Amino acid sequence: MARHILLNAFNMNCVGHINHGLWTHPRDTSTQYKTLEYWTDLARLLERGLFDGLFIADIVGTYDVYGQSLDVPLKESIQLPVNDPLLLVSAMAAVTRHLGFGLTANLTYESPYLFARRLSTLDHLSNGRVGWNIVTGYLDSAARAMGLSQQPEHDRRYDQADEYLQVLYKLLEGSWADDAVVADRQQRVYAQPDKVRKVQHHGAFYDVDGYHLCEPSPQRTPVLFQAGSSPRGLAFAGNHAECVFISGQDKAATRTQVDKVRAAAVAAGRTANAVKVFMGITVIVAPTEQQAQARHAEYLRHASAEAGVAHFAASTGIDFAAYGLDEPIAFRQGNAIQSATRQLQSDAWTRRRLLQQHALGGRYVTLVGDPQQVAEQLIAWADDTGLDGFNLTRTVTPESFEDFIELVVPQLQKRGRYKTAYAAGTLREKLFDASHPHLPADHPGSAYRFTPYPAPTGALHHA
Ligand SMILES: Cc1cc2nc3c(=O)[nH]c(=O)nc-3n(C[C@H](O)[C@H](O)[C@H](O)COP(=O)(O)O)c2cc1C
C-alpha cells in the first residue's frame, strides 16, 4: 500500500511568518494572532482536515542583520512582534482531540529543569499530543538580549544540545517509575516514595540535582523534531530526532538530504525509518488552474520580496542590503544557519536574484494549480525524494489552509495517499503507527527509563 503523506500546518505566533507581506491582504486574519479565537478556530479547522499537527515555529531575538536595523522587520512584521508558542496549546487542545502540536523552543535560553516541567504539563493537558522542535538559535541579537556578548559557536551549540537532551531524558524518562503514582485513598498514598528518583546530572553545561516535578505524562518525552542539516546538525538529528524538518529547493538535493538524515539515524544505531522527514512547502490552489494562477498573481501583489530577503539575511547572517542589486554576493560561512548559507555557495547570487526568488515573500517550493495538479505534485515530491510529509506554510490565512482542506485533501484521499480518519493514541503513536506512546527501544532516550538500579550514563554516538 502506498504511504500516507503526513501533514503539518506551519505557523508561528506572529503576523509575518514565511510568506511575508500577505498580512496586508484584505482577507488575511494573521493580525488576530493575539486572540484565543484565532488559534482555537485554526485548531478546529486543521482537525477537520485531519492534519497530523500544527507546527509552530519560534524565534528568540530580532532580525537586525538586513541594513543592520529593525526598520524592515518592524514595518513588515517579520516574526516581530512574536508571542510565546507554548502558551497556545492548552486552548487548542481543549477544542480538539487528535491534532498534534509541534512546538519550537530554543534550549540555549531555557533551564532544562523548568522546561521539562512545561513539556510534561502540556503533554498531560493535551493527552500526549505534543512535540518539541529542538532549536539552539542562530541570532546574536538573542544572545545579547539574554546577557551574552554573542551566541555560542555553531557546533558547540549542538554539544550543549546533546547534554540538554540527556538532562531531559533523565528527568522525563528516569525520575518517576510508570507505577509511581497509585493515588490510593484508603492507604493515603498518592505516589510511592521508592518509585521516584532524584536526577543527579553534572556535566560541562548543566548541573541538576533534583526530582522531576511532574508525574509521568502520556508520552513522557514529547515527539522530538529538529531542523538542522549541517554535518554536526545531522549527527545530532541521527541521535535524537524522530521528525526532521528540511527546506528543499529541488528534488535531487532534497533526496540527498533525506538520505543523509536516514543515514545519520542508522549511524546512531537506529533504523532508517525511525525518522520522519518533512519539507516546508507553499500551495496555492483553486478549482481550476486558471483560477489558481489568478490567485497567485493576486497574492503576489500583496507580498513583500524585500521582507523575505531581510528574513533570509538573518538566517544566513549576511547583510544583503549592503550589496548593489547586481553585485555578486560574497559567500561567507558564519555562525547562523549553515544549510541556509550553503544555498548561496552553490550559485552566483545577487540581491536582484534573491528578490525574484522571494517574490511571494518566502523561498519555499511553491505549487500553484488545480486540486488534481497539486495532489499529484505533492505525491511526486514524496515519492521522488523519500519525504514522509510536508509542513504547509500559510499564505493568506486561514484561506490557504481552508482551500487546501476543501480541495487538495479529497484528491490525496482519492489516491489513497492521505488518511480518512485519525488513528488512536498519542502523537507518537499516530505518526509512527506504533502501539506504544513512549520513545522506541532503539532511541537513546529510552536508555534513561526508570529502572530499579542506578540509571545508565548513556553514551551518544557522534557520526
Ligand atoms: C526548515 C527550517 C526551519 C527552522 N525553524 C526554526 C525555528 O522556528 N526557530 C529557530 O530558532 N530555528 C529554526 N531553524 C534553525 C534550526 O533549528 C537550526 O538552528 C539551524 O538549521 C542550524 O542548523 P544547521 O546549521 O545544522 O543547518 C530552522 C531551520 C530550518 C532548516
PDB file of C-alpha atoms in Angstrom, residues 6-198:
ATOM      1  CA  LEU A   6       1.983  13.266   6.712  1.00  0.00           C
ATOM      2  CA  LEU A   7       0.913  16.863   7.037  1.00  0.00           C
ATOM      3  CA  ASN A   8       1.579  19.669   9.485  1.00  0.00           C
ATOM      4  CA  ALA A   9       0.313  23.202   9.183  1.00  0.00           C
ATOM      5  CA  PHE A  10       3.288  25.519   9.583  1.00  0.00           C
ATOM      6  CA  ASN A  11       2.618  28.648  11.586  1.00  0.00           C
ATOM      7  CA  MET A  12       4.037  30.971  14.177  1.00  0.00           C
ATOM      8  CA  ASN A  13       2.606  33.104  16.979  1.00  0.00           C
ATOM      9  CA  CYS A  14       3.111  36.291  14.991  1.00  0.00           C
ATOM     10  CA  VAL A  15       1.905  38.199  11.916  1.00  0.00           C
ATOM     11  CA  GLY A  16       4.554  37.587   9.235  1.00  0.00           C
ATOM     12  CA  HIS A  17       5.868  34.032   9.301  1.00  0.00           C
ATOM     13  CA  ILE A  18       7.243  32.703   5.976  1.00  0.00           C
ATOM     14  CA  ASN A  19       5.424  34.364   3.081  1.00  0.00           C
ATOM     15  CA  HIS A  20       5.926  37.951   4.106  1.00  0.00           C
ATOM     16  CA  GLY A  21       3.727  40.910   3.350  1.00  0.00           C
ATOM     17  CA  LEU A  22       0.493  38.930   2.990  1.00  0.00           C
ATOM     18  CA  TRP A  23      -0.897  40.377   6.214  1.00  0.00           C
ATOM     19  CA  THR A  24      -1.784  43.403   4.051  1.00  0.00           C
ATOM     20  CA  HIS A  25      -4.204  41.265   2.004  1.00  0.00           C
ATOM     21  CA  PRO A  26      -7.800  42.242   2.867  1.00  0.00           C
ATOM     22  CA  ARG A  27      -8.834  38.632   3.590  1.00  0.00           C
ATOM     23  CA  ASP A  28      -5.830  37.791   5.795  1.00  0.00           C
ATOM     24  CA  THR A  29      -6.511  37.483   9.534  1.00  0.00           C
ATOM     25  CA  SER A  30      -2.964  36.998  10.864  1.00  0.00           C
ATOM     26  CA  THR A  31      -3.082  40.310  12.774  1.00  0.00           C
ATOM     27  CA  GLN A  32      -5.551  38.486  15.069  1.00  0.00           C
ATOM     28  CA  TYR A  33      -2.768  36.177  16.319  1.00  0.00           C
ATOM     29  CA  LYS A  34      -3.125  37.776  19.775  1.00  0.00           C
ATOM     30  CA  THR A  35      -6.606  36.324  20.291  1.00  0.00           C
ATOM     31  CA  LEU A  36      -7.513  32.858  21.520  1.00  0.00           C
ATOM     32  CA  GLU A  37     -10.197  32.527  18.834  1.00  0.00           C
ATOM     33  CA  TYR A  38      -7.607  32.844  16.068  1.00  0.00           C
ATOM     34  CA  TRP A  39      -5.878  29.735  17.428  1.00  0.00           C
ATOM     35  CA  THR A  40      -8.891  27.703  18.519  1.00  0.00           C
ATOM     36  CA  ASP A  41     -10.573  28.305  15.135  1.00  0.00           C
ATOM     37  CA  LEU A  42      -7.368  27.245  13.388  1.00  0.00           C
ATOM     38  CA  ALA A  43      -7.028  24.099  15.515  1.00  0.00           C
ATOM     39  CA  ARG A  44     -10.633  23.067  14.743  1.00  0.00           C
ATOM     40  CA  LEU A  45     -10.089  23.733  11.046  1.00  0.00           C
ATOM     41  CA  LEU A  46      -6.914  21.647  10.921  1.00  0.00           C
ATOM     42  CA  GLU A  47      -8.541  18.781  12.777  1.00  0.00           C
ATOM     43  CA  ARG A  48     -11.388  18.872  10.275  1.00  0.00           C
ATOM     44  CA  GLY A  49      -8.718  18.467   7.583  1.00  0.00           C
ATOM     45  CA  LEU A  50      -7.120  15.560   9.501  1.00  0.00           C
ATOM     46  CA  PHE A  51      -3.781  17.374   9.780  1.00  0.00           C
ATOM     47  CA  ASP A  52      -1.277  15.450  11.861  1.00  0.00           C
ATOM     48  CA  GLY A  53      -0.136  18.561  13.585  1.00  0.00           C
ATOM     49  CA  LEU A  54       0.201  22.278  13.880  1.00  0.00           C
ATOM     50  CA  PHE A  55       3.918  23.034  13.816  1.00  0.00           C
ATOM     51  CA  ILE A  56       4.667  26.345  15.495  1.00  0.00           C
ATOM     52  CA  ALA A  57       7.999  27.965  14.732  1.00  0.00           C
ATOM     53  CA  ASP A  58       9.559  30.437  17.124  1.00  0.00           C
ATOM     54  CA  ILE A  59      12.432  32.837  17.352  1.00  0.00           C
ATOM     55  CA  VAL A  60      14.208  34.391  20.295  1.00  0.00           C
ATOM     56  CA  GLY A  61      15.835  37.622  19.131  1.00  0.00           C
ATOM     57  CA  THR A  62      15.216  40.001  16.260  1.00  0.00           C
ATOM     58  CA  TYR A  63      16.218  40.108  12.598  1.00  0.00           C
ATOM     59  CA  ASP A  64      18.582  43.066  12.738  1.00  0.00           C
ATOM     60  CA  VAL A  65      21.011  41.867  10.048  1.00  0.00           C
ATOM     61  CA  TYR A  66      19.451  43.433   6.910  1.00  0.00           C
ATOM     62  CA  GLY A  67      20.646  47.041   6.789  1.00  0.00           C
ATOM     63  CA  GLN A  68      21.757  46.413  10.390  1.00  0.00           C
ATOM     64  CA  SER A  69      18.445  47.792  11.577  1.00  0.00           C
ATOM     65  CA  LEU A  70      14.953  46.707  12.606  1.00  0.00           C
ATOM     66  CA  ASP A  71      13.178  49.081  10.204  1.00  0.00           C
ATOM     67  CA  VAL A  72      12.079  46.452   7.682  1.00  0.00           C
ATOM     68  CA  PRO A  73      11.251  43.740  10.283  1.00  0.00           C
ATOM     69  CA  LEU A  74       9.079  46.169  12.256  1.00  0.00           C
ATOM     70  CA  LYS A  75       7.312  47.725   9.283  1.00  0.00           C
ATOM     71  CA  GLU A  76       6.663  44.380   7.626  1.00  0.00           C
ATOM     72  CA  SER A  77       6.223  42.476  10.893  1.00  0.00           C
ATOM     73  CA  ILE A  78       8.846  39.846  10.058  1.00  0.00           C
ATOM     74  CA  GLN A  79       8.417  37.484  13.015  1.00  0.00           C
ATOM     75  CA  LEU A  80       8.261  40.565  15.223  1.00  0.00           C
ATOM     76  CA  PRO A  81       6.277  41.053  17.414  1.00  0.00           C
ATOM     77  CA  VAL A  82       6.273  37.354  18.332  1.00  0.00           C
ATOM     78  CA  ASN A  83       4.401  35.727  21.221  1.00  0.00           C
ATOM     79  CA  ASP A  84       5.207  32.535  23.086  1.00  0.00           C
ATOM     80  CA  PRO A  85       4.196  29.338  21.225  1.00  0.00           C
ATOM     81  CA  LEU A  86       3.795  27.001  24.213  1.00  0.00           C
ATOM     82  CA  LEU A  87       1.100  29.102  25.836  1.00  0.00           C
ATOM     83  CA  LEU A  88      -1.235  28.482  22.892  1.00  0.00           C
ATOM     84  CA  VAL A  89      -1.505  24.757  23.377  1.00  0.00           C
ATOM     85  CA  SER A  90      -3.963  24.376  26.255  1.00  0.00           C
ATOM     86  CA  ALA A  91      -6.667  26.349  24.479  1.00  0.00           C
ATOM     87  CA  MET A  92      -6.222  24.464  21.214  1.00  0.00           C
ATOM     88  CA  ALA A  93      -6.036  21.099  22.975  1.00  0.00           C
ATOM     89  CA  ALA A  94      -9.342  21.893  24.678  1.00  0.00           C
ATOM     90  CA  VAL A  95     -11.189  22.202  21.359  1.00  0.00           C
ATOM     91  CA  THR A  96      -9.591  19.236  19.575  1.00  0.00           C
ATOM     92  CA  ARG A  97      -8.992  15.541  20.275  1.00  0.00           C
ATOM     93  CA  HIS A  98      -6.362  14.419  17.782  1.00  0.00           C
ATOM     94  CA  LEU A  99      -4.374  17.332  16.400  1.00  0.00           C
ATOM     95  CA  GLY A 100      -0.696  17.263  17.399  1.00  0.00           C
ATOM     96  CA  PHE A 101       1.338  20.327  18.369  1.00  0.00           C
ATOM     97  CA  GLY A 102       4.961  20.709  17.266  1.00  0.00           C
ATOM     98  CA  LEU A 103       6.369  23.434  19.490  1.00  0.00           C
ATOM     99  CA  THR A 104       9.594  25.244  18.853  1.00  0.00           C
ATOM    100  CA  ALA A 105      11.648  26.206  21.898  1.00  0.00           C
ATOM    101  CA  ASN A 106      15.231  27.421  21.980  1.00  0.00           C
ATOM    102  CA  LEU A 107      17.114  25.399  24.578  1.00  0.00           C
ATOM    103  CA  THR A 108      20.015  27.866  24.805  1.00  0.00           C
ATOM    104  CA  TYR A 109      17.859  30.173  26.886  1.00  0.00           C
ATOM    105  CA  GLU A 110      15.724  27.649  28.787  1.00  0.00           C
ATOM    106  CA  SER A 111      16.699  25.889  32.003  1.00  0.00           C
ATOM    107  CA  PRO A 112      16.192  22.155  31.321  1.00  0.00           C
ATOM    108  CA  TYR A 113      14.668  21.570  34.740  1.00  0.00           C
ATOM    109  CA  LEU A 114      11.868  24.088  34.253  1.00  0.00           C
ATOM    110  CA  PHE A 115      11.428  23.317  30.578  1.00  0.00           C
ATOM    111  CA  ALA A 116      10.921  19.617  31.392  1.00  0.00           C
ATOM    112  CA  ARG A 117       8.047  20.633  33.652  1.00  0.00           C
ATOM    113  CA  ARG A 118       6.432  22.756  30.932  1.00  0.00           C
ATOM    114  CA  LEU A 119       6.680  19.891  28.442  1.00  0.00           C
ATOM    115  CA  SER A 120       5.216  17.370  30.876  1.00  0.00           C
ATOM    116  CA  THR A 121       2.401  19.754  31.773  1.00  0.00           C
ATOM    117  CA  LEU A 122       1.436  20.243  28.123  1.00  0.00           C
ATOM    118  CA  ASP A 123       1.739  16.534  27.412  1.00  0.00           C
ATOM    119  CA  HIS A 124      -0.680  15.868  30.283  1.00  0.00           C
ATOM    120  CA  LEU A 125      -3.151  18.567  29.263  1.00  0.00           C
ATOM    121  CA  SER A 126      -3.144  17.539  25.594  1.00  0.00           C
ATOM    122  CA  ASN A 127      -3.297  13.850  26.434  1.00  0.00           C
ATOM    123  CA  GLY A 128       0.007  13.088  24.711  1.00  0.00           C
ATOM    124  CA  ARG A 129      -0.172  15.356  21.689  1.00  0.00           C
ATOM    125  CA  VAL A 130       2.932  17.500  21.979  1.00  0.00           C
ATOM    126  CA  GLY A 131       6.191  17.501  20.096  1.00  0.00           C
ATOM    127  CA  TRP A 132       9.223  19.691  20.689  1.00  0.00           C
ATOM    128  CA  ASN A 133      11.148  21.247  17.809  1.00  0.00           C
ATOM    129  CA  ILE A 134      14.650  21.418  19.284  1.00  0.00           C
ATOM    130  CA  VAL A 135      16.402  24.623  18.260  1.00  0.00           C
ATOM    131  CA  THR A 136      19.557  26.216  19.580  1.00  0.00           C
ATOM    132  CA  GLY A 137      19.183  29.663  17.993  1.00  0.00           C
ATOM    133  CA  TYR A 138      21.197  31.443  15.368  1.00  0.00           C
ATOM    134  CA  LEU A 139      20.844  35.127  16.274  1.00  0.00           C
ATOM    135  CA  ASP A 140      23.423  37.261  18.029  1.00  0.00           C
ATOM    136  CA  SER A 141      20.573  39.660  18.884  1.00  0.00           C
ATOM    137  CA  ALA A 142      19.115  36.905  21.092  1.00  0.00           C
ATOM    138  CA  ALA A 143      22.429  36.272  22.816  1.00  0.00           C
ATOM    139  CA  ARG A 144      22.856  39.976  23.581  1.00  0.00           C
ATOM    140  CA  ALA A 145      19.303  40.212  24.899  1.00  0.00           C
ATOM    141  CA  MET A 146      19.990  37.280  27.197  1.00  0.00           C
ATOM    142  CA  GLY A 147      23.203  38.718  28.629  1.00  0.00           C
ATOM    143  CA  LEU A 148      25.808  37.052  26.407  1.00  0.00           C
ATOM    144  CA  SER A 149      28.148  39.078  24.204  1.00  0.00           C
ATOM    145  CA  GLN A 150      27.469  36.706  21.289  1.00  0.00           C
ATOM    146  CA  GLN A 151      25.858  33.351  20.760  1.00  0.00           C
ATOM    147  CA  PRO A 152      27.891  30.181  21.321  1.00  0.00           C
ATOM    148  CA  GLU A 153      29.754  28.851  18.261  1.00  0.00           C
ATOM    149  CA  HIS A 154      27.716  26.704  15.823  1.00  0.00           C
ATOM    150  CA  ASP A 155      28.983  23.206  16.657  1.00  0.00           C
ATOM    151  CA  ARG A 156      29.257  23.977  20.355  1.00  0.00           C
ATOM    152  CA  ARG A 157      25.536  24.786  20.364  1.00  0.00           C
ATOM    153  CA  TYR A 158      24.915  21.199  19.310  1.00  0.00           C
ATOM    154  CA  ASP A 159      27.275  19.869  22.018  1.00  0.00           C
ATOM    155  CA  GLN A 160      25.234  21.811  24.530  1.00  0.00           C
ATOM    156  CA  ALA A 161      22.031  20.473  22.970  1.00  0.00           C
ATOM    157  CA  ASP A 162      23.288  16.876  23.325  1.00  0.00           C
ATOM    158  CA  GLU A 163      23.793  17.395  27.031  1.00  0.00           C
ATOM    159  CA  TYR A 164      20.473  19.237  27.372  1.00  0.00           C
ATOM    160  CA  LEU A 165      18.697  16.227  25.882  1.00  0.00           C
ATOM    161  CA  GLN A 166      20.499  13.904  28.286  1.00  0.00           C
ATOM    162  CA  VAL A 167      19.221  16.006  31.185  1.00  0.00           C
ATOM    163  CA  LEU A 168      15.691  15.974  29.782  1.00  0.00           C
ATOM    164  CA  TYR A 169      15.741  12.196  29.299  1.00  0.00           C
ATOM    165  CA  LYS A 170      16.879  11.773  32.877  1.00  0.00           C
ATOM    166  CA  LEU A 171      14.026  13.962  34.117  1.00  0.00           C
ATOM    167  CA  LEU A 172      11.242  12.847  31.771  1.00  0.00           C
ATOM    168  CA  GLU A 173      12.125   9.172  31.451  1.00  0.00           C
ATOM    169  CA  GLY A 174      14.040   8.339  34.581  1.00  0.00           C
ATOM    170  CA  SER A 175      12.792  10.244  37.582  1.00  0.00           C
ATOM    171  CA  TRP A 176       9.408   8.554  38.037  1.00  0.00           C
ATOM    172  CA  ALA A 177       8.528   4.896  37.531  1.00  0.00           C
ATOM    173  CA  ASP A 178       5.463   4.144  35.419  1.00  0.00           C
ATOM    174  CA  ASP A 179       3.695   2.853  38.514  1.00  0.00           C
ATOM    175  CA  ALA A 180       4.946   5.538  40.920  1.00  0.00           C
ATOM    176  CA  VAL A 181       1.508   7.113  41.232  1.00  0.00           C
ATOM    177  CA  VAL A 182      -1.104   4.874  42.836  1.00  0.00           C
ATOM    178  CA  ALA A 183      -3.481   7.566  44.173  1.00  0.00           C
ATOM    179  CA  ASP A 184      -4.741   5.151  46.796  1.00  0.00           C
ATOM    180  CA  ARG A 185      -7.226   6.983  49.028  1.00  0.00           C
ATOM    181  CA  GLN A 186      -7.524   4.169  51.600  1.00  0.00           C
ATOM    182  CA  GLN A 187      -3.783   3.844  52.118  1.00  0.00           C
ATOM    183  CA  ARG A 188      -3.237   7.613  51.819  1.00  0.00           C
ATOM    184  CA  VAL A 189      -0.556   7.088  49.221  1.00  0.00           C
ATOM    185  CA  TYR A 190      -0.562   9.292  46.156  1.00  0.00           C
ATOM    186  CA  ALA A 191       2.980   8.454  44.958  1.00  0.00           C
ATOM    187  CA  GLN A 192       5.236   5.669  46.202  1.00  0.00           C
ATOM    188  CA  PRO A 193       8.491   7.162  47.523  1.00  0.00           C
ATOM    189  CA  ASP A 194      10.640   4.262  46.311  1.00  0.00           C
ATOM    190  CA  LYS A 195       9.385   4.788  42.760  1.00  0.00           C
ATOM    191  CA  VAL A 196      10.547   8.383  42.435  1.00  0.00           C
ATOM    192  CA  ARG A 197      14.226   9.032  41.917  1.00  0.00           C
ATOM    193  CA  LYS A 198      16.400  12.094  42.151  1.00  0.00           C
TER     194      LYS A 198
END
